[in-house]
Amino acid sequence: WQPDLSHVARDELNVVVYEPAEDTYLLCDALSAEARAHLGARRVELCVEVGTGSGYVSAHLARVLQRSPSSPSPPTLVATDVNARA
């Protein structure tokens, strides 16, 4: 599964906005593992990502939490970056 990055112009990646790379995928793998291991019956209502770049990590986390049986409705995700184009 790959999050939709169509909102980021291809020529802006790596120049204006941080393009997802190995560290991004490693973080997503770790978030998935933590969600499986520790969320259990806990309901997640809010997630905040600071320095979101392309939004890949937030999109991945939304997908992981959307499939959580403890969350009947998806959590609110807030993603922020100092770069207005991110």
PDB file of N, CA and C in Angstrom, residues 21-86:
ATOM      1  N   ALA A  21      11.518   8.422   1.984  1.00  0.00           N
ATOM      2  CA  ALA A  21      12.718   7.633   1.712  1.00  0.00           C
ATOM      3  C   ALA A  21      12.803   6.508   2.737  1.00  0.00           C
ATOM      4  N   GLU A  22      13.946   5.861   2.830  1.00  0.00           N
ATOM      5  CA  GLU A  22      14.105   4.697   3.705  1.00  0.00           C
ATOM      6  C   GLU A  22      13.726   4.998   5.150  1.00  0.00           C
ATOM      7  N   ASP A  23      14.106   6.175   5.645  1.00  0.00           N
ATOM      8  CA  ASP A  23      13.781   6.511   7.035  1.00  0.00           C
ATOM      9  C   ASP A  23      12.275   6.644   7.243  1.00  0.00           C
ATOM     10  N   THR A  24      11.581   7.126   6.226  1.00  0.00           N
ATOM     11  CA  THR A  24      10.126   7.247   6.291  1.00  0.00           C
ATOM     12  C   THR A  24       9.492   5.860   6.405  1.00  0.00           C
ATOM     13  N   TYR A  25       9.950   4.939   5.578  1.00  0.00           N
ATOM     14  CA  TYR A  25       9.388   3.592   5.579  1.00  0.00           C
ATOM     15  C   TYR A  25       9.720   2.857   6.883  1.00  0.00           C
ATOM     16  N   LEU A  26      10.912   3.095   7.409  1.00  0.00           N
ATOM     17  CA  LEU A  26      11.294   2.494   8.683  1.00  0.00           C
ATOM     18  C   LEU A  26      10.391   2.995   9.810  1.00  0.00           C
ATOM     19  N   LEU A  27      10.119   4.296   9.825  1.00  0.00           N
ATOM     20  CA  LEU A  27       9.221   4.865  10.833  1.00  0.00           C
ATOM     21  C   LEU A  27       7.817   4.283  10.687  1.00  0.00           C
ATOM     22  N   CYS A  28       7.341   4.139   9.470  1.00  0.00           N
ATOM     23  CA  CYS A  28       6.005   3.562   9.248  1.00  0.00           C
ATOM     24  C   CYS A  28       5.944   2.113   9.723  1.00  0.00           C
ATOM     25  N   ASP A  29       7.004   1.355   9.468  1.00  0.00           N
ATOM     26  CA  ASP A  29       7.050  -0.026   9.958  1.00  0.00           C
ATOM     27  C   ASP A  29       7.010  -0.060  11.479  1.00  0.00           C
ATOM     28  N   ALA A  30       7.749   0.843  12.115  1.00  0.00           N
ATOM     29  CA  ALA A  30       7.768   0.901  13.583  1.00  0.00           C
ATOM     30  C   ALA A  30       6.403   1.303  14.134  1.00  0.00           C
ATOM     31  N   LEU A  31       5.743   2.269  13.500  1.00  0.00           N
ATOM     32  CA  LEU A  31       4.405   2.676  13.938  1.00  0.00           C
ATOM     33  C   LEU A  31       3.406   1.534  13.811  1.00  0.00           C
ATOM     34  N   SER A  32       3.492   0.780  12.733  1.00  0.00           N
ATOM     35  CA  SER A  32       2.597  -0.364  12.545  1.00  0.00           C
ATOM     36  C   SER A  32       2.819  -1.407  13.629  1.00  0.00           C
ATOM     37  N   ALA A  33       4.084  -1.685  13.922  1.00  0.00           N
ATOM     38  CA  ALA A  33       4.403  -2.675  14.959  1.00  0.00           C
ATOM     39  C   ALA A  33       3.923  -2.207  16.331  1.00  0.00           C
ATOM     40  N   GLU A  34       4.137  -0.956  16.649  1.00  0.00           N
ATOM     41  CA  GLU A  34       3.685  -0.410  17.932  1.00  0.00           C
ATOM     42  C   GLU A  34       2.165  -0.449  18.046  1.00  0.00           C
ATOM     43  N   ALA A  35       1.485  -0.127  16.956  1.00  0.00           N
ATOM     44  CA  ALA A  35       0.014  -0.151  16.965  1.00  0.00           C
ATOM     45  C   ALA A  35      -0.487  -1.554  17.261  1.00  0.00           C
ATOM     46  N   ARG A  36       0.106  -2.554  16.601  1.00  0.00           N
ATOM     47  CA  ARG A  36      -0.308  -3.940  16.831  1.00  0.00           C
ATOM     48  C   ARG A  36       0.006  -4.387  18.257  1.00  0.00           C
ATOM     49  N   ALA A  37       1.163  -3.992  18.761  1.00  0.00           N
ATOM     50  CA  ALA A  37       1.625  -4.482  20.064  1.00  0.00           C
ATOM     51  C   ALA A  37       0.996  -3.773  21.255  1.00  0.00           C
ATOM     52  N   HIS A  38       0.692  -2.492  21.118  1.00  0.00           N
ATOM     53  CA  HIS A  38       0.336  -1.719  22.307  1.00  0.00           C
ATOM     54  C   HIS A  38      -1.034  -1.059  22.307  1.00  0.00           C
ATOM     55  N   LEU A  39      -1.658  -0.921  21.165  1.00  0.00           N
ATOM     56  CA  LEU A  39      -2.948  -0.222  21.169  1.00  0.00           C
ATOM     57  C   LEU A  39      -4.049  -1.077  21.766  1.00  0.00           C
ATOM     58  N   GLY A  40      -4.141  -2.316  21.347  1.00  0.00           N
ATOM     59  CA  GLY A  40      -5.145  -3.212  21.904  1.00  0.00           C
ATOM     60  C   GLY A  40      -6.514  -2.570  21.932  1.00  0.00           C
ATOM     61  N   ALA A  41      -7.062  -2.419  23.114  1.00  0.00           N
ATOM     62  CA  ALA A  41      -8.412  -1.874  23.269  1.00  0.00           C
ATOM     63  C   ALA A  41      -8.409  -0.357  23.441  1.00  0.00           C
ATOM     64  N   ARG A  42      -7.255   0.261  23.384  1.00  0.00           N
ATOM     65  CA  ARG A  42      -7.203   1.723  23.533  1.00  0.00           C
ATOM     66  C   ARG A  42      -7.748   2.409  22.291  1.00  0.00           C
ATOM     67  N   ARG A  43      -8.508   3.420  22.526  1.00  0.00           N
ATOM     68  CA  ARG A  43      -9.058   4.195  21.417  1.00  0.00           C
ATOM     69  C   ARG A  43      -8.184   5.422  21.186  1.00  0.00           C
ATOM     70  N   VAL A  44      -7.762   5.634  19.972  1.00  0.00           N
ATOM     71  CA  VAL A  44      -6.946   6.787  19.598  1.00  0.00           C
ATOM     72  C   VAL A  44      -7.878   7.836  19.017  1.00  0.00           C
ATOM     73  N   GLU A  45      -7.840   9.024  19.585  1.00  0.00           N
ATOM     74  CA  GLU A  45      -8.727  10.086  19.105  1.00  0.00           C
ATOM     75  C   GLU A  45      -7.993  11.188  18.362  1.00  0.00           C
ATOM     76  N   LEU A  46      -6.689  11.380  18.673  1.00  0.00           N
ATOM     77  CA  LEU A  46      -5.937  12.480  18.070  1.00  0.00           C
ATOM     78  C   LEU A  46      -4.505  12.051  17.822  1.00  0.00           C
ATOM     79  N   CYS A  47      -4.007  12.354  16.635  1.00  0.00           N
ATOM     80  CA  CYS A  47      -2.600  12.137  16.292  1.00  0.00           C
ATOM     81  C   CYS A  47      -2.069  13.455  15.734  1.00  0.00           C
ATOM     82  N   VAL A  48      -0.869  13.827  16.151  1.00  0.00           N
ATOM     83  CA  VAL A  48      -0.245  15.062  15.679  1.00  0.00           C
ATOM     84  C   VAL A  48       1.133  14.724  15.123  1.00  0.00           C
ATOM     85  N   GLU A  49       1.406  15.187  13.914  1.00  0.00           N
ATOM     86  CA  GLU A  49       2.732  15.030  13.335  1.00  0.00           C
ATOM     87  C   GLU A  49       3.309  16.418  13.076  1.00  0.00           C
ATOM     88  N   VAL A  50       4.490  16.662  13.604  1.00  0.00           N
ATOM     89  CA  VAL A  50       5.183  17.938  13.411  1.00  0.00           C
ATOM     90  C   VAL A  50       6.296  17.714  12.402  1.00  0.00           C
ATOM     91  N   GLY A  51       6.337  18.545  11.375  1.00  0.00           N
ATOM     92  CA  GLY A  51       7.321  18.381  10.315  1.00  0.00           C
ATOM     93  C   GLY A  51       6.882  17.303   9.342  1.00  0.00           C
ATOM     94  N   THR A  52       5.669  17.424   8.868  1.00  0.00           N
ATOM     95  CA  THR A  52       5.036  16.355   8.095  1.00  0.00           C
ATOM     96  C   THR A  52       5.599  16.135   6.696  1.00  0.00           C
ATOM     97  N   GLY A  53       6.217  17.124   6.108  1.00  0.00           N
ATOM     98  CA  GLY A  53       6.759  16.947   4.751  1.00  0.00           C
ATOM     99  C   GLY A  53       5.667  16.570   3.774  1.00  0.00           C
ATOM    100  N   SER A  54       5.799  15.416   3.147  1.00  0.00           N
ATOM    101  CA  SER A  54       4.828  14.980   2.138  1.00  0.00           C
ATOM    102  C   SER A  54       3.530  14.471   2.741  1.00  0.00           C
ATOM    103  N   GLY A  55       3.524  14.173   4.037  1.00  0.00           N
ATOM    104  CA  GLY A  55       2.333  13.638   4.682  1.00  0.00           C
ATOM    105  C   GLY A  55       2.259  12.124   4.667  1.00  0.00           C
ATOM    106  N   TYR A  56       3.304  11.466   4.187  1.00  0.00           N
ATOM    107  CA  TYR A  56       3.323  10.009   4.061  1.00  0.00           C
ATOM    108  C   TYR A  56       3.089   9.321   5.397  1.00  0.00           C
ATOM    109  N   VAL A  57       3.784   9.762   6.449  1.00  0.00           N
ATOM    110  CA  VAL A  57       3.675   9.103   7.756  1.00  0.00           C
ATOM    111  C   VAL A  57       2.265   9.261   8.314  1.00  0.00           C
ATOM    112  N   SER A  58       1.698  10.448   8.237  1.00  0.00           N
ATOM    113  CA  SER A  58       0.331  10.657   8.722  1.00  0.00           C
ATOM    114  C   SER A  58      -0.672   9.832   7.941  1.00  0.00           C
ATOM    115  N   ALA A  59      -0.489   9.755   6.632  1.00  0.00           N
ATOM    116  CA  ALA A  59      -1.391   8.948   5.805  1.00  0.00           C
ATOM    117  C   ALA A  59      -1.284   7.470   6.175  1.00  0.00           C
ATOM    118  N   HIS A  60      -0.070   7.011   6.411  1.00  0.00           N
ATOM    119  CA  HIS A  60       0.130   5.613   6.807  1.00  0.00           C
ATOM    120  C   HIS A  60      -0.527   5.344   8.166  1.00  0.00           C
ATOM    121  N   LEU A  61      -0.301   6.240   9.115  1.00  0.00           N
ATOM    122  CA  LEU A  61      -0.875   6.056  10.450  1.00  0.00           C
ATOM    123  C   LEU A  61      -2.396   6.073  10.399  1.00  0.00           C
ATOM    124  N   ALA A  62      -2.965   6.937   9.586  1.00  0.00           N
ATOM    125  CA  ALA A  62      -4.426   6.974   9.442  1.00  0.00           C
ATOM    126  C   ALA A  62      -4.931   5.628   8.938  1.00  0.00           C
ATOM    127  N   ARG A  63      -4.222   5.055   7.996  1.00  0.00           N
ATOM    128  CA  ARG A  63      -4.625   3.757   7.443  1.00  0.00           C
ATOM    129  C   ARG A  63      -4.532   2.652   8.498  1.00  0.00           C
ATOM    130  N   VAL A  64      -3.451   2.665   9.283  1.00  0.00           N
ATOM    131  CA  VAL A  64      -3.265   1.659  10.333  1.00  0.00           C
ATOM    132  C   VAL A  64      -4.369   1.786  11.382  1.00  0.00           C
ATOM    133  N   LEU A  65      -4.645   2.997  11.814  1.00  0.00           N
ATOM    134  CA  LEU A  65      -5.645   3.203  12.867  1.00  0.00           C
ATOM    135  C   LEU A  65      -7.063   2.989  12.358  1.00  0.00           C
ATOM    136  N   GLN A  66      -7.282   3.188  11.084  1.00  0.00           N
ATOM    137  CA  GLN A  66      -8.601   2.969  10.497  1.00  0.00           C
ATOM    138  C   GLN A  66      -8.990   1.500  10.607  1.00  0.00           C
ATOM    139  N   ARG A  67      -8.000   0.616  10.578  1.00  0.00           N
ATOM    140  CA  ARG A  67      -8.250  -0.818  10.664  1.00  0.00           C
ATOM    141  C   ARG A  67      -8.289  -1.331  12.092  1.00  0.00           C
ATOM    142  N   SER A  68      -8.106  -0.456  13.072  1.00  0.00           N
ATOM    143  CA  SER A  68      -8.078  -0.875  14.472  1.00  0.00           C
ATOM    144  C   SER A  68      -9.488  -1.170  14.972  1.00  0.00           C
ATOM    145  N   PRO A  69      -9.693  -2.355  15.566  1.00  0.00           N
ATOM    146  CA  PRO A  69     -11.030  -2.703  16.064  1.00  0.00           C
ATOM    147  C   PRO A  69     -11.473  -1.831  17.242  1.00  0.00           C
ATOM    148  N   SER A  70     -10.517  -1.195  17.924  1.00  0.00           N
ATOM    149  CA  SER A  70     -10.868  -0.355  19.072  1.00  0.00           C
ATOM    150  C   SER A  70     -11.297   1.044  18.646  1.00  0.00           C
ATOM    151  N   SER A  71     -11.152   1.383  17.381  1.00  0.00           N
ATOM    152  CA  SER A  71     -11.517   2.708  16.891  1.00  0.00           C
ATOM    153  C   SER A  71     -12.639   2.604  15.873  1.00  0.00           C
ATOM    154  N   PRO A  72     -13.876   2.717  16.323  1.00  0.00           N
ATOM    155  CA  PRO A  72     -14.998   2.632  15.385  1.00  0.00           C
ATOM    156  C   PRO A  72     -15.022   3.788  14.393  1.00  0.00           C
ATOM    157  N   SER A  73     -14.443   4.912  14.773  1.00  0.00           N
ATOM    158  CA  SER A  73     -14.328   6.044  13.852  1.00  0.00           C
ATOM    159  C   SER A  73     -12.856   6.444  13.790  1.00  0.00           C
ATOM    160  N   PRO A  74     -12.407   6.927  12.639  1.00  0.00           N
ATOM    161  CA  PRO A  74     -10.992   7.273  12.512  1.00  0.00           C
ATOM    162  C   PRO A  74     -10.618   8.441  13.420  1.00  0.00           C
ATOM    163  N   PRO A  75      -9.375   8.481  13.887  1.00  0.00           N
ATOM    164  CA  PRO A  75      -8.937   9.585  14.733  1.00  0.00           C
ATOM    165  C   PRO A  75      -8.759  10.859  13.911  1.00  0.00           C
ATOM    166  N   THR A  76      -8.716  11.967  14.600  1.00  0.00           N
ATOM    167  CA  THR A  76      -8.386  13.234  13.968  1.00  0.00           C
ATOM    168  C   THR A  76      -6.876  13.296  13.830  1.00  0.00           C
ATOM    169  N   LEU A  77      -6.399  13.586  12.642  1.00  0.00           N
ATOM    170  CA  LEU A  77      -4.969  13.745  12.399  1.00  0.00           C
ATOM    171  C   LEU A  77      -4.658  15.185  12.101  1.00  0.00           C
ATOM    172  N   VAL A  78      -3.660  15.718  12.777  1.00  0.00           N
ATOM    173  CA  VAL A  78      -3.192  17.086  12.543  1.00  0.00           C
ATOM    174  C   VAL A  78      -1.745  16.991  12.090  1.00  0.00           C
ATOM    175  N   ALA A  79      -1.454  17.504  10.910  1.00  0.00           N
ATOM    176  CA  ALA A  79      -0.100  17.479  10.378  1.00  0.00           C
ATOM    177  C   ALA A  79       0.335  18.921  10.119  1.00  0.00           C
ATOM    178  N   THR A  80       1.523  19.271  10.583  1.00  0.00           N
ATOM    179  CA  THR A  80       1.984  20.636  10.451  1.00  0.00           C
ATOM    180  C   THR A  80       3.438  20.662   9.967  1.00  0.00           C
ATOM    181  N   ASP A  81       3.797  21.703   9.269  1.00  0.00           N
ATOM    182  CA  ASP A  81       5.159  21.850   8.775  1.00  0.00           C
ATOM    183  C   ASP A  81       5.435  23.344   8.620  1.00  0.00           C
ATOM    184  N   VAL A  82       6.677  23.748   8.817  1.00  0.00           N
ATOM    185  CA  VAL A  82       7.017  25.161   8.632  1.00  0.00           C
ATOM    186  C   VAL A  82       6.982  25.553   7.160  1.00  0.00           C
ATOM    187  N   ASN A  83       7.091  24.556   6.284  1.00  0.00           N
ATOM    188  CA  ASN A  83       7.038  24.796   4.860  1.00  0.00           C
ATOM    189  C   ASN A  83       5.576  24.813   4.415  1.00  0.00           C
ATOM    190  N   ALA A  84       5.110  25.927   3.933  1.00  0.00           N
ATOM    191  CA  ALA A  84       3.711  26.063   3.503  1.00  0.00           C
ATOM    192  C   ALA A  84       3.374  25.163   2.322  1.00  0.00           C
ATOM    193  N   ARG A  85       4.371  24.712   1.568  1.00  0.00           N
ATOM    194  CA  ARG A  85       4.110  23.840   0.413  1.00  0.00           C
ATOM    195  C   ARG A  85       4.094  22.378   0.797  1.00  0.00           C
ATOM    196  N   ALA A  86       4.450  22.067   2.025  1.00  0.00           N
ATOM    197  CA  ALA A  86       4.482  20.664   2.469  1.00  0.00           C
ATOM    198  C   ALA A  86       3.074  20.176   2.744  1.00  0.00           C
TER     199      ALA A  86
END
